[in-house]
Amino acid sequence: MSSACLAPIPFEALIAYHVGELSDDEAERVEAHYFGCASCTERLEVVALLERGVIDLVYGGGLMV
């Protein structure tokens, strides 16, 4: 695990970035930070893994939505 970030991107902002809900300016700020921050890059990867897990559960019949 990388060293802790001194100014982590809020988890909600990482999710919004991942699903494309941020304005262009907000997305650029998130990108500028996480491209240079191993800790926030790992957190964004967790968001992607969570999404993949939920999709797999839904399509596998393990989660009804």
PDB file of N, CA and C in Angstrom:
ATOM      1  N   MET A   1       0.852  -1.183   0.000  1.00  0.00           N
ATOM      2  CA  MET A   1       0.000   0.000   0.000  1.00  0.00           C
ATOM      3  C   MET A   1       0.885   1.229   0.000  1.00  0.00           C
ATOM      4  N   SER A   2       0.469   2.251  -0.719  1.00  0.00           N
ATOM      5  CA  SER A   2       1.252   3.477  -0.804  1.00  0.00           C
ATOM      6  C   SER A   2       1.071   4.309   0.454  1.00  0.00           C
ATOM      7  N   SER A   3       1.902   5.343   0.569  1.00  0.00           N
ATOM      8  CA  SER A   3       1.794   6.218   1.730  1.00  0.00           C
ATOM      9  C   SER A   3       0.483   6.998   1.663  1.00  0.00           C
ATOM     10  N   ALA A   4       0.020   7.409   2.813  1.00  0.00           N
ATOM     11  CA  ALA A   4      -1.260   8.109   2.902  1.00  0.00           C
ATOM     12  C   ALA A   4      -1.183   9.475   2.221  1.00  0.00           C
ATOM     13  N   CYS A   5      -2.275   9.868   1.644  1.00  0.00           N
ATOM     14  CA  CYS A   5      -2.397  11.166   0.985  1.00  0.00           C
ATOM     15  C   CYS A   5      -2.704  12.222   2.043  1.00  0.00           C
ATOM     16  N   LEU A   6      -2.064  13.375   1.920  1.00  0.00           N
ATOM     17  CA  LEU A   6      -2.318  14.461   2.863  1.00  0.00           C
ATOM     18  C   LEU A   6      -3.604  15.224   2.542  1.00  0.00           C
ATOM     19  N   ALA A   7      -4.074  15.118   1.311  1.00  0.00           N
ATOM     20  CA  ALA A   7      -5.304  15.797   0.892  1.00  0.00           C
ATOM     21  C   ALA A   7      -6.102  14.866  -0.013  1.00  0.00           C
ATOM     22  N   PRO A   8      -6.627  13.765   0.557  1.00  0.00           N
ATOM     23  CA  PRO A   8      -7.313  12.778  -0.291  1.00  0.00           C
ATOM     24  C   PRO A   8      -8.567  13.327  -0.954  1.00  0.00           C
ATOM     25  N   ILE A   9      -8.788  12.843  -2.165  1.00  0.00           N
ATOM     26  CA  ILE A   9     -10.019  13.175  -2.875  1.00  0.00           C
ATOM     27  C   ILE A   9     -11.152  12.456  -2.155  1.00  0.00           C
ATOM     28  N   PRO A  10     -12.243  13.158  -1.835  1.00  0.00           N
ATOM     29  CA  PRO A  10     -13.370  12.481  -1.171  1.00  0.00           C
ATOM     30  C   PRO A  10     -13.857  11.294  -1.998  1.00  0.00           C
ATOM     31  N   PHE A  11     -14.251  10.233  -1.313  1.00  0.00           N
ATOM     32  CA  PHE A  11     -14.701   9.010  -1.972  1.00  0.00           C
ATOM     33  C   PHE A  11     -15.854   9.300  -2.925  1.00  0.00           C
ATOM     34  N   GLU A  12     -16.765  10.189  -2.524  1.00  0.00           N
ATOM     35  CA  GLU A  12     -17.905  10.538  -3.373  1.00  0.00           C
ATOM     36  C   GLU A  12     -17.433  11.156  -4.690  1.00  0.00           C
ATOM     37  N   ALA A  13     -16.374  11.980  -4.622  1.00  0.00           N
ATOM     38  CA  ALA A  13     -15.841  12.610  -5.833  1.00  0.00           C
ATOM     39  C   ALA A  13     -15.177  11.572  -6.728  1.00  0.00           C
ATOM     40  N   LEU A  14     -14.506  10.580  -6.130  1.00  0.00           N
ATOM     41  CA  LEU A  14     -13.912   9.510  -6.929  1.00  0.00           C
ATOM     42  C   LEU A  14     -14.986   8.720  -7.663  1.00  0.00           C
ATOM     43  N   ILE A  15     -16.087   8.436  -6.974  1.00  0.00           N
ATOM     44  CA  ILE A  15     -17.195   7.717  -7.608  1.00  0.00           C
ATOM     45  C   ILE A  15     -17.784   8.564  -8.743  1.00  0.00           C
ATOM     46  N   ALA A  16     -18.038   9.837  -8.465  1.00  0.00           N
ATOM     47  CA  ALA A  16     -18.605  10.723  -9.485  1.00  0.00           C
ATOM     48  C   ALA A  16     -17.661  10.836 -10.682  1.00  0.00           C
ATOM     49  N   TYR A  17     -16.370  10.893 -10.437  1.00  0.00           N
ATOM     50  CA  TYR A  17     -15.402  10.935 -11.528  1.00  0.00           C
ATOM     51  C   TYR A  17     -15.479   9.643 -12.340  1.00  0.00           C
ATOM     52  N   HIS A  18     -15.492   8.529 -11.652  1.00  0.00           N
ATOM     53  CA  HIS A  18     -15.494   7.217 -12.321  1.00  0.00           C
ATOM     54  C   HIS A  18     -16.713   7.038 -13.227  1.00  0.00           C
ATOM     55  N   VAL A  19     -17.851   7.529 -12.803  1.00  0.00           N
ATOM     56  CA  VAL A  19     -19.073   7.357 -13.608  1.00  0.00           C
ATOM     57  C   VAL A  19     -19.343   8.547 -14.530  1.00  0.00           C
ATOM     58  N   GLY A  20     -18.425   9.512 -14.565  1.00  0.00           N
ATOM     59  CA  GLY A  20     -18.545  10.628 -15.496  1.00  0.00           C
ATOM     60  C   GLY A  20     -19.532  11.692 -15.102  1.00  0.00           C
ATOM     61  N   GLU A  21     -19.745  11.890 -13.808  1.00  0.00           N
ATOM     62  CA  GLU A  21     -20.726  12.868 -13.349  1.00  0.00           C
ATOM     63  C   GLU A  21     -20.125  14.214 -12.966  1.00  0.00           C
ATOM     64  N   LEU A  22     -18.811  14.367 -13.068  1.00  0.00           N
ATOM     65  CA  LEU A  22     -18.183  15.640 -12.718  1.00  0.00           C
ATOM     66  C   LEU A  22     -18.132  16.559 -13.931  1.00  0.00           C
ATOM     67  N   SER A  23     -18.142  17.860 -13.669  1.00  0.00           N
ATOM     68  CA  SER A  23     -17.931  18.817 -14.757  1.00  0.00           C
ATOM     69  C   SER A  23     -16.512  18.617 -15.284  1.00  0.00           C
ATOM     70  N   ASP A  24     -16.244  19.167 -16.445  1.00  0.00           N
ATOM     71  CA  ASP A  24     -14.906  19.035 -17.019  1.00  0.00           C
ATOM     72  C   ASP A  24     -13.846  19.613 -16.084  1.00  0.00           C
ATOM     73  N   ASP A  25     -14.131  20.765 -15.486  1.00  0.00           N
ATOM     74  CA  ASP A  25     -13.168  21.391 -14.565  1.00  0.00           C
ATOM     75  C   ASP A  25     -12.920  20.514 -13.339  1.00  0.00           C
ATOM     76  N   GLU A  26     -13.991  19.980 -12.762  1.00  0.00           N
ATOM     77  CA  GLU A  26     -13.846  19.111 -11.593  1.00  0.00           C
ATOM     78  C   GLU A  26     -13.088  17.840 -11.957  1.00  0.00           C
ATOM     79  N   ALA A  27     -13.403  17.261 -13.104  1.00  0.00           N
ATOM     80  CA  ALA A  27     -12.719  16.045 -13.543  1.00  0.00           C
ATOM     81  C   ALA A  27     -11.232  16.313 -13.753  1.00  0.00           C
ATOM     82  N   GLU A  28     -10.889  17.445 -14.311  1.00  0.00           N
ATOM     83  CA  GLU A  28      -9.484  17.795 -14.510  1.00  0.00           C
ATOM     84  C   GLU A  28      -8.756  17.939 -13.180  1.00  0.00           C
ATOM     85  N   ARG A  29      -9.416  18.516 -12.176  1.00  0.00           N
ATOM     86  CA  ARG A  29      -8.790  18.646 -10.845  1.00  0.00           C
ATOM     87  C   ARG A  29      -8.549  17.274 -10.226  1.00  0.00           C
ATOM     88  N   VAL A  30      -9.554  16.390 -10.342  1.00  0.00           N
ATOM     89  CA  VAL A  30      -9.392  15.034  -9.810  1.00  0.00           C
ATOM     90  C   VAL A  30      -8.245  14.334 -10.533  1.00  0.00           C
ATOM     91  N   GLU A  31      -8.217  14.414 -11.848  1.00  0.00           N
ATOM     92  CA  GLU A  31      -7.156  13.768 -12.623  1.00  0.00           C
ATOM     93  C   GLU A  31      -5.778  14.305 -12.261  1.00  0.00           C
ATOM     94  N   ALA A  32      -5.657  15.609 -12.150  1.00  0.00           N
ATOM     95  CA  ALA A  32      -4.364  16.210 -11.819  1.00  0.00           C
ATOM     96  C   ALA A  32      -3.857  15.682 -10.485  1.00  0.00           C
ATOM     97  N   HIS A  33      -4.768  15.477  -9.542  1.00  0.00           N
ATOM     98  CA  HIS A  33      -4.367  14.965  -8.230  1.00  0.00           C
ATOM     99  C   HIS A  33      -4.032  13.479  -8.293  1.00  0.00           C
ATOM    100  N   TYR A  34      -4.933  12.676  -8.817  1.00  0.00           N
ATOM    101  CA  TYR A  34      -4.705  11.235  -8.705  1.00  0.00           C
ATOM    102  C   TYR A  34      -3.593  10.736  -9.621  1.00  0.00           C
ATOM    103  N   PHE A  35      -3.289  11.444 -10.700  1.00  0.00           N
ATOM    104  CA  PHE A  35      -2.150  11.033 -11.521  1.00  0.00           C
ATOM    105  C   PHE A  35      -0.835  11.170 -10.764  1.00  0.00           C
ATOM    106  N   GLY A  36      -0.800  12.065  -9.784  1.00  0.00           N
ATOM    107  CA  GLY A  36       0.416  12.255  -9.004  1.00  0.00           C
ATOM    108  C   GLY A  36       0.350  11.676  -7.607  1.00  0.00           C
ATOM    109  N   CYS A  37      -0.724  10.977  -7.278  1.00  0.00           N
ATOM    110  CA  CYS A  37      -0.920  10.485  -5.911  1.00  0.00           C
ATOM    111  C   CYS A  37      -1.234   8.981  -5.944  1.00  0.00           C
ATOM    112  N   ALA A  38      -0.275   8.189  -5.535  1.00  0.00           N
ATOM    113  CA  ALA A  38      -0.461   6.733  -5.552  1.00  0.00           C
ATOM    114  C   ALA A  38      -1.607   6.299  -4.644  1.00  0.00           C
ATOM    115  N   SER A  39      -1.779   6.974  -3.522  1.00  0.00           N
ATOM    116  CA  SER A  39      -2.840   6.605  -2.579  1.00  0.00           C
ATOM    117  C   SER A  39      -4.220   6.802  -3.209  1.00  0.00           C
ATOM    118  N   CYS A  40      -4.437   7.944  -3.836  1.00  0.00           N
ATOM    119  CA  CYS A  40      -5.742   8.209  -4.452  1.00  0.00           C
ATOM    120  C   CYS A  40      -5.939   7.362  -5.711  1.00  0.00           C
ATOM    121  N   THR A  41      -4.859   7.044  -6.413  1.00  0.00           N
ATOM    122  CA  THR A  41      -4.960   6.136  -7.547  1.00  0.00           C
ATOM    123  C   THR A  41      -5.454   4.773  -7.075  1.00  0.00           C
ATOM    124  N   GLU A  42      -4.919   4.295  -5.965  1.00  0.00           N
ATOM    125  CA  GLU A  42      -5.382   3.009  -5.410  1.00  0.00           C
ATOM    126  C   GLU A  42      -6.845   3.089  -5.003  1.00  0.00           C
ATOM    127  N   ARG A  43      -7.258   4.203  -4.425  1.00  0.00           N
ATOM    128  CA  ARG A  43      -8.653   4.361  -4.013  1.00  0.00           C
ATOM    129  C   ARG A  43      -9.567   4.369  -5.232  1.00  0.00           C
ATOM    130  N   LEU A  44      -9.138   5.010  -6.337  1.00  0.00           N
ATOM    131  CA  LEU A  44      -9.948   5.002  -7.557  1.00  0.00           C
ATOM    132  C   LEU A  44     -10.027   3.596  -8.130  1.00  0.00           C
ATOM    133  N   GLU A  45      -8.963   2.830  -8.020  1.00  0.00           N
ATOM    134  CA  GLU A  45      -8.990   1.440  -8.473  1.00  0.00           C
ATOM    135  C   GLU A  45      -9.983   0.620  -7.651  1.00  0.00           C
ATOM    136  N   VAL A  46     -10.115   0.923  -6.374  1.00  0.00           N
ATOM    137  CA  VAL A  46     -11.093   0.244  -5.517  1.00  0.00           C
ATOM    138  C   VAL A  46     -12.510   0.557  -6.009  1.00  0.00           C
ATOM    139  N   VAL A  47     -12.752   1.803  -6.393  1.00  0.00           N
ATOM    140  CA  VAL A  47     -14.069   2.181  -6.930  1.00  0.00           C
ATOM    141  C   VAL A  47     -14.375   1.332  -8.161  1.00  0.00           C
ATOM    142  N   ALA A  48     -13.414   1.192  -9.055  1.00  0.00           N
ATOM    143  CA  ALA A  48     -13.620   0.391 -10.267  1.00  0.00           C
ATOM    144  C   ALA A  48     -13.867  -1.077  -9.921  1.00  0.00           C
ATOM    145  N   LEU A  49     -13.138  -1.602  -8.951  1.00  0.00           N
ATOM    146  CA  LEU A  49     -13.344  -2.995  -8.535  1.00  0.00           C
ATOM    147  C   LEU A  49     -14.716  -3.194  -7.903  1.00  0.00           C
ATOM    148  N   LEU A  50     -15.159  -2.234  -7.110  1.00  0.00           N
ATOM    149  CA  LEU A  50     -16.496  -2.319  -6.511  1.00  0.00           C
ATOM    150  C   LEU A  50     -17.571  -2.327  -7.586  1.00  0.00           C
ATOM    151  N   GLU A  51     -17.407  -1.455  -8.571  1.00  0.00           N
ATOM    152  CA  GLU A  51     -18.370  -1.425  -9.666  1.00  0.00           C
ATOM    153  C   GLU A  51     -18.412  -2.782 -10.376  1.00  0.00           C
ATOM    154  N   ARG A  52     -17.256  -3.314 -10.691  1.00  0.00           N
ATOM    155  CA  ARG A  52     -17.180  -4.607 -11.378  1.00  0.00           C
ATOM    156  C   ARG A  52     -17.837  -5.701 -10.529  1.00  0.00           C
ATOM    157  N   GLY A  53     -17.600  -5.669  -9.214  1.00  0.00           N
ATOM    158  CA  GLY A  53     -18.198  -6.664  -8.329  1.00  0.00           C
ATOM    159  C   GLY A  53     -19.712  -6.577  -8.305  1.00  0.00           C
ATOM    160  N   VAL A  54     -20.244  -5.373  -8.263  1.00  0.00           N
ATOM    161  CA  VAL A  54     -21.700  -5.198  -8.260  1.00  0.00           C
ATOM    162  C   VAL A  54     -22.285  -5.672  -9.590  1.00  0.00           C
ATOM    163  N   ILE A  55     -21.641  -5.304 -10.685  1.00  0.00           N
ATOM    164  CA  ILE A  55     -22.115  -5.753 -12.002  1.00  0.00           C
ATOM    165  C   ILE A  55     -22.124  -7.280 -12.069  1.00  0.00           C
ATOM    166  N   ASP A  56     -21.051  -7.905 -11.619  1.00  0.00           N
ATOM    167  CA  ASP A  56     -20.980  -9.358 -11.634  1.00  0.00           C
ATOM    168  C   ASP A  56     -22.073  -9.980 -10.777  1.00  0.00           C
ATOM    169  N   LEU A  57     -22.350  -9.398  -9.602  1.00  0.00           N
ATOM    170  CA  LEU A  57     -23.418  -9.919  -8.740  1.00  0.00           C
ATOM    171  C   LEU A  57     -24.786  -9.800  -9.410  1.00  0.00           C
ATOM    172  N   VAL A  58     -25.041  -8.666 -10.020  1.00  0.00           N
ATOM    173  CA  VAL A  58     -26.332  -8.442 -10.674  1.00  0.00           C
ATOM    174  C   VAL A  58     -26.512  -9.438 -11.828  1.00  0.00           C
ATOM    175  N   TYR A  59     -25.529  -9.491 -12.710  1.00  0.00           N
ATOM    176  CA  TYR A  59     -25.654 -10.382 -13.870  1.00  0.00           C
ATOM    177  C   TYR A  59     -25.577 -11.852 -13.488  1.00  0.00           C
ATOM    178  N   GLY A  60     -24.970 -12.155 -12.350  1.00  0.00           N
ATOM    179  CA  GLY A  60     -24.904 -13.542 -11.885  1.00  0.00           C
ATOM    180  C   GLY A  60     -26.117 -13.945 -11.076  1.00  0.00           C
ATOM    181  N   GLY A  61     -27.039 -13.011 -10.856  1.00  0.00           N
ATOM    182  CA  GLY A  61     -28.256 -13.322 -10.105  1.00  0.00           C
ATOM    183  C   GLY A  61     -28.089 -13.268  -8.596  1.00  0.00           C
ATOM    184  N   GLY A  62     -26.941 -12.808  -8.132  1.00  0.00           N
ATOM    185  CA  GLY A  62     -26.693 -12.765  -6.696  1.00  0.00           C
ATOM    186  C   GLY A  62     -27.199 -11.498  -6.033  1.00  0.00           C
ATOM    187  N   LEU A  63     -27.662 -10.531  -6.836  1.00  0.00           N
ATOM    188  CA  LEU A  63     -28.146  -9.275  -6.300  1.00  0.00           C
ATOM    189  C   LEU A  63     -29.275  -8.811  -7.188  1.00  0.00           C
ATOM    190  N   MET A  64     -30.421  -8.636  -6.616  1.00  0.00           N
ATOM    191  CA  MET A  64     -31.575  -8.173  -7.396  1.00  0.00           C
ATOM    192  C   MET A  64     -31.748  -6.682  -7.188  1.00  0.00           C
ATOM    193  N   VAL A  65     -31.819  -5.961  -8.296  1.00  0.00           N
ATOM    194  CA  VAL A  65     -32.038  -4.510  -8.232  1.00  0.00           C
ATOM    195  C   VAL A  65     -33.187  -4.111  -9.109  1.00  0.00           C
TER     196      VAL A  65
END
